[in-house]
Coordinates of C-alpha atoms in Angstrom, one line a residue:
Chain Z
X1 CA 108.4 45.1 122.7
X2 CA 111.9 46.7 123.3
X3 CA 112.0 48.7 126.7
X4 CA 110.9 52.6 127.3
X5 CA 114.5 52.8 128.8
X6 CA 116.3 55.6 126.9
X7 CA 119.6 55.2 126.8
X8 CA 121.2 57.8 124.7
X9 CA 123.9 60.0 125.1
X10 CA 121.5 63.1 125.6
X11 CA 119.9 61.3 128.7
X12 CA 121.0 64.2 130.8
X13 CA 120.4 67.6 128.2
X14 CA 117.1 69.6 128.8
X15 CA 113.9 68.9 127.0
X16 CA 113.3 70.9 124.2
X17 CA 109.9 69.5 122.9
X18 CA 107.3 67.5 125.1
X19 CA 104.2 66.7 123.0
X20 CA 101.4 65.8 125.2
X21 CA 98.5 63.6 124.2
X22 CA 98.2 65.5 121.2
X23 CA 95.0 64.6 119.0
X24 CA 94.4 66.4 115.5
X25 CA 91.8 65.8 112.9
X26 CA 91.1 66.8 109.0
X27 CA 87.5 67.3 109.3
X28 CA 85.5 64.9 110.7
X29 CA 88.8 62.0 110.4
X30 CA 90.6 61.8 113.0
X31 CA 94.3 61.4 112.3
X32 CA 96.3 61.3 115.7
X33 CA 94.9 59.5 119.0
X34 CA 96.8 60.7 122.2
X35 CA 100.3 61.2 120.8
X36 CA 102.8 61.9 123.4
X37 CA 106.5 61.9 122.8
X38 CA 109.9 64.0 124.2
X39 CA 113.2 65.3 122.5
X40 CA 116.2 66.4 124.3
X41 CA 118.5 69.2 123.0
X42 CA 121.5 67.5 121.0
X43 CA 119.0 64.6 119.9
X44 CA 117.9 63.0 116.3
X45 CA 115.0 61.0 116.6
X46 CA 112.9 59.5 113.8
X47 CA 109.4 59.0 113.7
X48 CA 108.4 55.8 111.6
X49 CA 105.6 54.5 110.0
X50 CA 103.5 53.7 106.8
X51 CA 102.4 56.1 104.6
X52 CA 99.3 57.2 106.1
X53 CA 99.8 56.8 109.9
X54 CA 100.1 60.5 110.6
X55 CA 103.6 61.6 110.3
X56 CA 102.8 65.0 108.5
X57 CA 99.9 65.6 109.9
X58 CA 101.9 64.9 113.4
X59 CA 104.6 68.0 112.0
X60 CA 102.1 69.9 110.8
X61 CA 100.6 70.0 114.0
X62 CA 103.6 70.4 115.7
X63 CA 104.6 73.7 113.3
X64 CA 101.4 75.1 113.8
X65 CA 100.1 74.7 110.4
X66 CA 97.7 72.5 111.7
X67 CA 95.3 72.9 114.5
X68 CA 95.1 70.5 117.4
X69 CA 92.4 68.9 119.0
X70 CA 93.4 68.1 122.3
X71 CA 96.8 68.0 124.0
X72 CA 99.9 70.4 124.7
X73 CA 102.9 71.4 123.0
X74 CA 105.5 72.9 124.8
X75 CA 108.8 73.8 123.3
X76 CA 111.5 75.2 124.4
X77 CA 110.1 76.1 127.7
X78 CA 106.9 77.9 126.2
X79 CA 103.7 76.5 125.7
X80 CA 103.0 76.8 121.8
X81 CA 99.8 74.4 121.3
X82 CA 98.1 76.1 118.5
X83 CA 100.2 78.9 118.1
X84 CA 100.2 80.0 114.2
X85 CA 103.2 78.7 112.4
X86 CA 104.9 82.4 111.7
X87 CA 104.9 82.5 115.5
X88 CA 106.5 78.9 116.2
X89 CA 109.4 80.1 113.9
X90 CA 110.5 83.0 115.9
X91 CA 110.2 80.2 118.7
X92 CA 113.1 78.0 116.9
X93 CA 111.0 75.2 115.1
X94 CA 112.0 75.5 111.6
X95 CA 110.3 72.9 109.5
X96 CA 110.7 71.3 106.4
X97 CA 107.7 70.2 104.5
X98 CA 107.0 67.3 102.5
X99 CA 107.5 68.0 99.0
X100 CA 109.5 70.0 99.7
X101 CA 107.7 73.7 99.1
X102 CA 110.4 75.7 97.9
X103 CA 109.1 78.7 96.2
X104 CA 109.8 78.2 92.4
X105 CA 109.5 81.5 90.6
X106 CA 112.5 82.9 93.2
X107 CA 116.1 82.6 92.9
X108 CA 117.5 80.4 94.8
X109 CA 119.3 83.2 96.8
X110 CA 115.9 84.6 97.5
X111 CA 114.5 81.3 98.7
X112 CA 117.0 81.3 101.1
X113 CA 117.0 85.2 102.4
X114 CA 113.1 84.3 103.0
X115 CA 114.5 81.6 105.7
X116 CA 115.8 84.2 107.4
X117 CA 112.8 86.0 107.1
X118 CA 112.1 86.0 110.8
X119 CA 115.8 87.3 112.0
X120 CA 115.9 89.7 109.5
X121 CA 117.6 92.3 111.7
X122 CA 120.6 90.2 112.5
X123 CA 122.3 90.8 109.4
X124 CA 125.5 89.7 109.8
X125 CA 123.9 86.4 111.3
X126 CA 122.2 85.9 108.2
X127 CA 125.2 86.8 105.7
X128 CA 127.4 84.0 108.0
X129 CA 124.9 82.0 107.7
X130 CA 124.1 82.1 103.8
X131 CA 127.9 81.3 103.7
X132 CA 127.6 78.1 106.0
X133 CA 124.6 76.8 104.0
X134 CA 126.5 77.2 100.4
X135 CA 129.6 75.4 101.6
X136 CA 127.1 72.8 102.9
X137 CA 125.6 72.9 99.6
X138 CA 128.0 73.6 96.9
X139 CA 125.2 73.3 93.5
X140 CA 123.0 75.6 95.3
X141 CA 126.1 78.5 95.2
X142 CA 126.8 77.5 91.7
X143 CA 123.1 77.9 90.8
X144 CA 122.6 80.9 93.3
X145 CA 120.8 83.2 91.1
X146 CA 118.2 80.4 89.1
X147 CA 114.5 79.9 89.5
X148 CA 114.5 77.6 92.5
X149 CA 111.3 76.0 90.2
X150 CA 114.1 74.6 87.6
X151 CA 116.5 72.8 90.0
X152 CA 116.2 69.3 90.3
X153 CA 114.2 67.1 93.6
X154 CA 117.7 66.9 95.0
X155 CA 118.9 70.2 94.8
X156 CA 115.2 71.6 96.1
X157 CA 115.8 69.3 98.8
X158 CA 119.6 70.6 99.8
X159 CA 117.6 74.3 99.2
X160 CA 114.8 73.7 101.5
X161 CA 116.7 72.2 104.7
X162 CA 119.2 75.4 103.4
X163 CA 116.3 77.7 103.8
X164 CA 115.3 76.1 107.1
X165 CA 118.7 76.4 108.9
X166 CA 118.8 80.3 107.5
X167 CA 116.2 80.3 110.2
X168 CA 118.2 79.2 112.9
X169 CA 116.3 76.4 114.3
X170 CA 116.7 75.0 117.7
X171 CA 114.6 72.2 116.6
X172 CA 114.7 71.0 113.0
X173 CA 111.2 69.2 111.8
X174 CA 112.1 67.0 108.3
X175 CA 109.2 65.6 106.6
X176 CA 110.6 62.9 104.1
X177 CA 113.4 64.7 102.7
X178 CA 114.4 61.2 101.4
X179 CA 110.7 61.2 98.9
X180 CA 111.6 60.8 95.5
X181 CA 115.0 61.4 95.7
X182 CA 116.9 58.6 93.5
X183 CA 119.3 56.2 96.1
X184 CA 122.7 57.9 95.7
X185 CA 120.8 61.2 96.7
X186 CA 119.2 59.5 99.2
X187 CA 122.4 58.8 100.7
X188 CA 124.0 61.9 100.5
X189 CA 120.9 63.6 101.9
X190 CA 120.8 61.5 105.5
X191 CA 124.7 62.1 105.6
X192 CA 124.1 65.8 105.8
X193 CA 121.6 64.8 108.2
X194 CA 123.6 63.4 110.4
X195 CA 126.3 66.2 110.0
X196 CA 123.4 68.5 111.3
X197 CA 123.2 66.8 113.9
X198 CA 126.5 66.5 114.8
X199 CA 127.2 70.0 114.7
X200 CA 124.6 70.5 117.7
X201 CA 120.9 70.9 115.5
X202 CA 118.5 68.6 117.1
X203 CA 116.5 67.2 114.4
X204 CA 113.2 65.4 114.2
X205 CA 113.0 63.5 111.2
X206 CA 109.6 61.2 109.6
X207 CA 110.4 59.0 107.4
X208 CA 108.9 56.3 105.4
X209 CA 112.0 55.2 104.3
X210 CA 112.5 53.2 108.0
X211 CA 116.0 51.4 108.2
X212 CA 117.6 54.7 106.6
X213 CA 116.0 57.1 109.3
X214 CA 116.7 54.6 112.1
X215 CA 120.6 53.9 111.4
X216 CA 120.8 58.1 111.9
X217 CA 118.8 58.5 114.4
X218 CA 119.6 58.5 118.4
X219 CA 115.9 57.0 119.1
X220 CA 113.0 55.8 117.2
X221 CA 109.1 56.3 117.6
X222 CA 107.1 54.1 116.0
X223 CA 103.9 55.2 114.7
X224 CA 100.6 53.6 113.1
X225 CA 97.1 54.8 112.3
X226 CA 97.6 57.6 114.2
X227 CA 98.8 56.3 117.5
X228 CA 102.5 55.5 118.9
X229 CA 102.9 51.8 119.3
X230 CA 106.4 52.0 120.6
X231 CA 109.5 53.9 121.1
X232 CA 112.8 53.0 121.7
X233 CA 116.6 53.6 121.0
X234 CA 116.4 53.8 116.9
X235 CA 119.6 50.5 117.2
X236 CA 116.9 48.5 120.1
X237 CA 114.3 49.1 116.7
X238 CA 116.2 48.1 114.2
X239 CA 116.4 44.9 115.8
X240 CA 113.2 44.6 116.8
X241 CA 111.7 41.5 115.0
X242 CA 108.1 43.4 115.3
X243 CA 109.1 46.4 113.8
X244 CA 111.6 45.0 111.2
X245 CA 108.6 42.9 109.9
X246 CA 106.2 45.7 109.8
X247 CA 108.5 48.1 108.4
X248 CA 111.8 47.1 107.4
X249 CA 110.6 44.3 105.2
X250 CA 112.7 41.7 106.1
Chain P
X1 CA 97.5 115.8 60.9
X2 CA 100.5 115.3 62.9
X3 CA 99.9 117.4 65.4
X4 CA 96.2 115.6 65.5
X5 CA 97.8 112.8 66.2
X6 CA 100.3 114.0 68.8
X7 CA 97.3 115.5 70.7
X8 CA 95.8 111.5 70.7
X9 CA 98.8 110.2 71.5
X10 CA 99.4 112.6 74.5
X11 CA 95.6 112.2 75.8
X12 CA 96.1 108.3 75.1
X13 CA 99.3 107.9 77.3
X14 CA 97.7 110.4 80.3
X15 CA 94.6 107.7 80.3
X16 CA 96.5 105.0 80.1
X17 CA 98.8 105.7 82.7
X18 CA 95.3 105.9 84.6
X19 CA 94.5 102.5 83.1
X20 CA 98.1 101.1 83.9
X21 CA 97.6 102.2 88.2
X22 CA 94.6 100.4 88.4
X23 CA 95.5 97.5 86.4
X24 CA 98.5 97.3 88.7
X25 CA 96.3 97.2 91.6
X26 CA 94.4 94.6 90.3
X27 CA 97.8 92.5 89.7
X28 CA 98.7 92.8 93.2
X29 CA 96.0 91.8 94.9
X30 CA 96.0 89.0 91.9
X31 CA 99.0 87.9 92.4
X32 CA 99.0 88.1 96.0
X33 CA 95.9 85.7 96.8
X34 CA 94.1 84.5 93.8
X35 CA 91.3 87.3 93.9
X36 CA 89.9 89.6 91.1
X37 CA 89.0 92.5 93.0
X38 CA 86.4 94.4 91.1
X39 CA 86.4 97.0 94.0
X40 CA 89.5 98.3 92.6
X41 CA 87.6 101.4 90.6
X42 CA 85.7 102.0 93.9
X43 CA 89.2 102.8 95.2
X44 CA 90.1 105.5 93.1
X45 CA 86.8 107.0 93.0
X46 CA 87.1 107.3 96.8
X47 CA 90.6 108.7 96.6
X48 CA 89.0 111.5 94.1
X49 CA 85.9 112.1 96.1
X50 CA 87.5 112.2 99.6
X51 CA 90.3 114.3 98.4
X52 CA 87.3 117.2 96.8
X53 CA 85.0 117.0 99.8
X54 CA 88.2 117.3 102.1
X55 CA 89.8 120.5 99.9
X56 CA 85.8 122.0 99.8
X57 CA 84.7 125.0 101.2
X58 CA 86.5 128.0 103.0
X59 CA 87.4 125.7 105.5
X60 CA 89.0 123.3 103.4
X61 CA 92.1 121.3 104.4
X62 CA 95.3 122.4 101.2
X63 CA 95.2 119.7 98.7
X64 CA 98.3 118.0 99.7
X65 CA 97.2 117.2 102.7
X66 CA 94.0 116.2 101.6
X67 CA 95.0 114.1 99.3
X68 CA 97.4 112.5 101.8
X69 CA 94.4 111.7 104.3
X70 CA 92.4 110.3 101.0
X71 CA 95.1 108.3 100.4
X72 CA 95.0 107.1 104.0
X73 CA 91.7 106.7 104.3
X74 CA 92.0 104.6 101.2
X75 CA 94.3 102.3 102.1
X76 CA 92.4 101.7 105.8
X77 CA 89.1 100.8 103.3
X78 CA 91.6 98.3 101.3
X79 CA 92.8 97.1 104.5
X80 CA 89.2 96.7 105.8
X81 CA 88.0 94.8 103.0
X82 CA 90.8 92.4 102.7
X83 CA 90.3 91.3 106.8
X84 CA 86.8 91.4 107.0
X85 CA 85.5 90.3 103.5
X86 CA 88.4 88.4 101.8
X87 CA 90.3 86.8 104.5
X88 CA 86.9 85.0 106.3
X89 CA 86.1 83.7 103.1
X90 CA 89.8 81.9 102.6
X91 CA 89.4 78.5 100.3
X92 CA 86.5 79.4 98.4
X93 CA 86.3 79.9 95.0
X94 CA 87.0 82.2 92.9
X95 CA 83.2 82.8 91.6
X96 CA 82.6 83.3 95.2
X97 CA 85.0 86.0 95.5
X98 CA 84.5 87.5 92.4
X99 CA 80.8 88.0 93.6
X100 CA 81.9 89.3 97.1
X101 CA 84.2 92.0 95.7
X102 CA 81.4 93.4 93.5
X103 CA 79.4 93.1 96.3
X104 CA 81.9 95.1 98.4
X105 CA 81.9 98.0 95.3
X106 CA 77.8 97.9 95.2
X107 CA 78.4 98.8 98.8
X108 CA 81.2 101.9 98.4
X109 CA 79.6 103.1 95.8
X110 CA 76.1 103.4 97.9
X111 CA 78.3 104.5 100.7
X112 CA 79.6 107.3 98.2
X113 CA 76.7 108.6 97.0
X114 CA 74.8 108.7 100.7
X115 CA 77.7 110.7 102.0
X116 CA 79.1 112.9 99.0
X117 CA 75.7 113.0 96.9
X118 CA 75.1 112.3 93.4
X119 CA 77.0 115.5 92.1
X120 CA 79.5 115.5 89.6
X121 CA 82.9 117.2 91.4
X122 CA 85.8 119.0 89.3
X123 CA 89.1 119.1 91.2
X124 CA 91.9 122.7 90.5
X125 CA 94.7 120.8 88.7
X126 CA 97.4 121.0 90.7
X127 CA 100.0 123.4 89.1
X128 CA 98.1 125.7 86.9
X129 CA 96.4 125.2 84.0
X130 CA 98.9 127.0 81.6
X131 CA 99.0 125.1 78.6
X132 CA 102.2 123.8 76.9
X133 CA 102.3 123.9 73.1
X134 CA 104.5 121.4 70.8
X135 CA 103.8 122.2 67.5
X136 CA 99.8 122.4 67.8
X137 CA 99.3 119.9 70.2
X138 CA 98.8 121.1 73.8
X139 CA 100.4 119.3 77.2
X140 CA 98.4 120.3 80.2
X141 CA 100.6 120.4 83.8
X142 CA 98.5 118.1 84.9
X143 CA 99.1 115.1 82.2
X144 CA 102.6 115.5 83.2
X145 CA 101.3 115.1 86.8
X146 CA 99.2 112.1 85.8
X147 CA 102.3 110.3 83.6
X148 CA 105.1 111.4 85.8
X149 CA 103.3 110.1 88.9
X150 CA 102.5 106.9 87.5
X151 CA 105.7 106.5 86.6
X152 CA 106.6 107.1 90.0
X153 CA 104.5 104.7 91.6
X154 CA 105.6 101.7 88.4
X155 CA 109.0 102.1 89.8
X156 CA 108.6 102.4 93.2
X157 CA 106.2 98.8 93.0
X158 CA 108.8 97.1 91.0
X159 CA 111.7 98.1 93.2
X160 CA 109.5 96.7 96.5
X161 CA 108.5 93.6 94.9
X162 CA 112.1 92.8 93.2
X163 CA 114.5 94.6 95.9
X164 CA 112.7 94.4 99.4
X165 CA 112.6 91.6 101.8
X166 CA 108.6 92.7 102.4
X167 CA 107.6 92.5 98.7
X168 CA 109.5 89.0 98.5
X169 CA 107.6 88.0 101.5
X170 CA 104.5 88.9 99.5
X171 CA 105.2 87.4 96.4
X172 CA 106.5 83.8 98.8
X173 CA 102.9 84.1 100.3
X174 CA 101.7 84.1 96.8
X175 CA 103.6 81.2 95.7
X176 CA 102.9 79.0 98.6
X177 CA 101.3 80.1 101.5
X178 CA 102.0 77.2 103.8
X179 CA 105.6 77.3 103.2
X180 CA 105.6 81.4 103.4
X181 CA 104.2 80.7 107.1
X182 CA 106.9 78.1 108.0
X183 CA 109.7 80.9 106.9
X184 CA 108.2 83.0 109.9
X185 CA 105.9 85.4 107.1
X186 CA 102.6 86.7 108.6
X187 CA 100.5 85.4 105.6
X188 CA 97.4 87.2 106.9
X189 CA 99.5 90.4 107.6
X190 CA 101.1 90.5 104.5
X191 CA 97.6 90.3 102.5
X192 CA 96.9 93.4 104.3
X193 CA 99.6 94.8 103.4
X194 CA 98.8 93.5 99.5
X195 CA 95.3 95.4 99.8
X196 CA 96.4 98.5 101.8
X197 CA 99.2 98.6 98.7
X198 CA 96.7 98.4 95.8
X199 CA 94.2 100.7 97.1
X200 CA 96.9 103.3 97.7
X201 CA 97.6 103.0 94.1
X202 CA 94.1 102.9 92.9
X203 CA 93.6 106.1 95.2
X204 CA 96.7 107.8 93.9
X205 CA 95.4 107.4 90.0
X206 CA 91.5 108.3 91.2
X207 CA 93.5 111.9 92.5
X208 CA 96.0 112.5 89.4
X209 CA 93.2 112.2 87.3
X210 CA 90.0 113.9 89.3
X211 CA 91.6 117.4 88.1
X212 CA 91.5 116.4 84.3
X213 CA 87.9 114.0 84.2
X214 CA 86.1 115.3 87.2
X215 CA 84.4 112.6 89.2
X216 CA 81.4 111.0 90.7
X217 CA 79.9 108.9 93.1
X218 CA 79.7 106.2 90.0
X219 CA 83.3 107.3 88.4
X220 CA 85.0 104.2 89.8
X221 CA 82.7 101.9 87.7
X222 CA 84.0 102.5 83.9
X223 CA 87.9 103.0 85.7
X224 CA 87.6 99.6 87.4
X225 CA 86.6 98.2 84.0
X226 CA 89.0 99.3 82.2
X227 CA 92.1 98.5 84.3
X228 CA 90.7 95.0 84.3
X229 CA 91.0 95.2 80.6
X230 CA 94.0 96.4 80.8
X231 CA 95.4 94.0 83.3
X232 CA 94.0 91.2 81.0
X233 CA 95.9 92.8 77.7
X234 CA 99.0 92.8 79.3
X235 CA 98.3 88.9 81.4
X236 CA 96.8 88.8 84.9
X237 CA 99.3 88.4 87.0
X238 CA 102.6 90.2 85.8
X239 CA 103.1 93.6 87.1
X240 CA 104.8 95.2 83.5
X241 CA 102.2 93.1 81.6
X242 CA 99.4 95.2 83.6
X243 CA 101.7 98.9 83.0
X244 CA 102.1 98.2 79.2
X245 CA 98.2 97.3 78.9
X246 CA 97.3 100.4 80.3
X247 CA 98.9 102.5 78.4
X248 CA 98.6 100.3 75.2
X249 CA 94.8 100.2 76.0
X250 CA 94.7 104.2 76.4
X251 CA 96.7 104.8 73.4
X252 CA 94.2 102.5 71.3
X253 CA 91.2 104.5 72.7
X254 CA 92.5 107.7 71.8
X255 CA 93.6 107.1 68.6
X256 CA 90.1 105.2 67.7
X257 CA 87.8 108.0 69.5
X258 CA 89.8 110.4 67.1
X259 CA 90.2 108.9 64.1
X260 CA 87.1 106.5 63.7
X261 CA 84.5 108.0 66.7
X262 CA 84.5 109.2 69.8
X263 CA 81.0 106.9 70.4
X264 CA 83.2 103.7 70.4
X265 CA 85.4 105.0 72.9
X266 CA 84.4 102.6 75.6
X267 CA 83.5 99.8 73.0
X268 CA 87.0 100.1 71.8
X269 CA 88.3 98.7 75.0
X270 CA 85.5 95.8 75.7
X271 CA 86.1 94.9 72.0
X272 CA 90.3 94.4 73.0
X273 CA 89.0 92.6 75.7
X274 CA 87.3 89.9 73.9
X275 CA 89.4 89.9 71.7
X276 CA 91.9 89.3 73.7
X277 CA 90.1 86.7 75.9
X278 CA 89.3 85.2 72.7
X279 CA 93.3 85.0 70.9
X280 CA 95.4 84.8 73.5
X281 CA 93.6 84.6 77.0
X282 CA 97.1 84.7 78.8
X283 CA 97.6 88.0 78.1
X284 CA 100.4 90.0 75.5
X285 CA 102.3 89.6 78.7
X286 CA 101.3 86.6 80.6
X287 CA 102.5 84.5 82.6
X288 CA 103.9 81.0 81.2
X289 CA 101.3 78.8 83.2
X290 CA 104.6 76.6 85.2
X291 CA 104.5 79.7 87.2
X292 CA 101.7 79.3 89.1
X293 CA 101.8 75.8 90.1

């Protein structure tokens, strides 16, 4: 098991998300047992696992989309545990579903003014902004004014972490944005990632797809059936014969 | 014979700019969570009725204002239902919805006739009842009132839904309402807002047209009908589909109750919706089904 020491170059930012002993359930299943994990400000971690073991329940829950069961979320200074997800936005968590969820009758434009739904006052902001996401996103200019329904998995990809950063997250929630995406995508997809990231958004990022997620991130948790089995610096991981077995596949 | 049926076509497009405001109602609230809301007639009834028991009497409040307060009052009933009878019963289906809408009408309506009785009201029309004449068909003032404030009200719901971060917010809530709620969008709020909108509109027609049909405790019934066969002419779900079914639905009654019978008035517009429900249940209008996915 590689140590709990975390060694990364945010070891002295702030916290901006502490995640307590978190439980959640669909029903009468329980999907997450005691999860308890921490990001810095500045940070990209990854949350591994197979499909199945929680991830998107685990940002679901963290978004507010999802109820808890037990536990405390506190971000960015401000408790938020069950708080509805139109409320965590104003907070600063903008997440990015699985599938993706743009809304596919809407111009792409559109999809992207809704981001900034909840800053809708700062104007100027938002036009900056807008301009910022279509030079990190050239296709999405070209195809500004199309149903966002009749680009392709990529594009709605580029168009929902767009939409996202319209609404100027201090923490960034991806949920698979790697999911269907053929391997040249995939590629181009985790290097705007880590661009993000570079340019000061801290990102939490779940991913099936485990060796791609951990050579981005800063550090790695690992999860399974619901319950973190280890966390680590995402490069202590990646070497990790445990984990490489489990999830890496070779 | 002209003029005969210049006089059809002028009653035809003053009821079926009725037909058109209610059928819009029924879109948005469609469109904006999945719900037929067959409470939609009770809404203009109570915008008629509140608007004559507010102008009645020597006391009475001027019918602007009165109509204003209906129109209010209205909306806080639209509001009302959507928070306290829609929104508890979120992910059912849509029988079960269907049944608690006409539930909530069974219950304006008995609300309606305990507090305004059982009487049938007139309303004054509101400028005059001096008759235009072209050729030997007469325009009243207040068919003009009725088209010109439909028109109005089409534009003015177009130009929210298509230009306006609000109605975009709507229409996102519409289209996915987990992702509307990660972009910061008060999903609950903005279904409010979705009622409050179509039950101003359902008042709005319920007043235009109180001066020219009179109404009734029980006027909100046939209405509500109608729009709904209306909105299904044009295709649930698309705001123009539900405007050109109205009028295309009160055009076809006219001309039938004056050139076949004026008995088959009402069966003209039940027999369109069969037929319609039958040939092309989508709608003249409707929406290609990718839309909704």
């Amino acid at each position: 098991m590689p140590s709990e020491s975390l060694t990364s170059s945010h070891a002295n930012s702030e916290t901006l998300l502490t995640v307590a002993n978190l439980s959640s359930r669909y029903g009468p299943v329980e999907v997450l047992y005691d999860v308890s994990l921490e990001i810095k400000t500045g940070e990209l971690v990854a949350i591994v696992g197979a499909n199945g073991a929680g991830k998107t329940t685990l940002l679901r829950t963290l978004s507010g989309l999802h109820r808890s069961q037990a536990g405390a979320i506190t971000f960015a200074d401000r408790d938020i545990t069950n708080s509805s997800a139109h409320s965590t936005v104003h907070a600063g968590m903008c997440h990015v579903p699985e599938g993706r969820q743009v809304f596919a009758p809407l111009s792409v434009d559109d999809n992207l003014r809704l981001g900034a739904y909840a800053l809708r006052k700062e104007s100027q902001w938002v036009e900056a902004e807008m301009e910022n996401v279509y030079s990190l996103f050239p296709i999405l200019k070209e195809k500004y004014q199309q149903e966002a329904g009749t680009l392709s998995g990529g594009q709605q990809q580029m168009l929902a972490i767009g939409r996202a950063l319209l609404g100027r997250p201090k923490l960034l929630l991806l949920d698979e944005p790697s999911m269907g995406l053929a391997p040249l995508l995939v590629e181009d997809i985790f290097r705007i990632i880590r661009e993000l990231n570079a340019k000061g958004v801290t990102i939490l990022l779940v991913e099936q797809n485990a060796r791609m997620a951990l050579a981005v991130a800063d550090r790695g948790y690992v999860l399974e059936t619901g319950r973190i089995i280890t966390s680590a610096p995402a490069k202590e991981l990646l070497n990790d014969e445990a984990v490489r077995k489990a999830y890496l596949g070779y | 014979m002209f003029d005969q049926i210049l006089q059809f076509l002028i009653t035809g497009l003053t009821t079926g700019a009725i037909y058109a405001l209610v059928a819009l109602g029924f879109t948005i609230i469609y469109n904006a969570s999945d719900v037929v809301n067959f409470a939609q007639g009770e809404f203009v009834m109570m915008g008629a009725m509140s608007t004559v028991f507010l102008a009645a009497g020597d006391n009475g409040l001027p019918t602007p204002l009165a109509a204003t307060l209906s129109v209010v009052l209205v909306i806080c009933v639209g509001i009302f239902l959507q928070r306290f009878a829609i929104a508890p019963a979120r992910g059912a289906s849509v029988v079960t919805t269907i049944i608690i809408t006409i539930g909530a009408s069974i219950f304006l309506r008995g609300l309606a006739l305990v507090v305004w009785g059982k009487d049938i009201h007139g309303m004054t029309p509101f400028s005059g009842e001096t008759p235009i004449h072209i050729g030997q068909a007469t325009l009243l003032p207040q068919n003009i009132w009725v088209m010109g404030g439909t028109a109005v009200m089409v534009l003015a719901v177009h130009y929210f839904f298509h230009y306006t971060m609000q109605g975009k917010a709507i229409l996102a809530c519409s289209y996915n309402r987990d992702a509307a709620s990660l972009m910061g969008i008060n999903v609950g709020l903005m279904m409010m807002v979705a009622y409050g909108l179509s039950a101003l509109l359902g008042a709005m027609a319920g007043i235009l047209v109180a001066p020219i049909s009179f109404t009734s405790y029980d006027a909100g019934v046939m209405l509500g009908l109608k729009g709904f066969s209306a909105a299904i002419l044009g295709g649930m779900g698309n705001p123009m589909g539900a405007v050109v079914g109205g009028l295309l639905l009160g055009l076809i009654e006219s001309l039938s109750a004056g050139l076949i019978s004026s008995g088959y008035k009402d069966a003209i517009g039940f027999i369109i919706l069969l037929l319609v429900l039958f040939i092309r249940p989508s709608g003249l209008m409707g929406k290609r089904s990718s839309d909704r996915v």
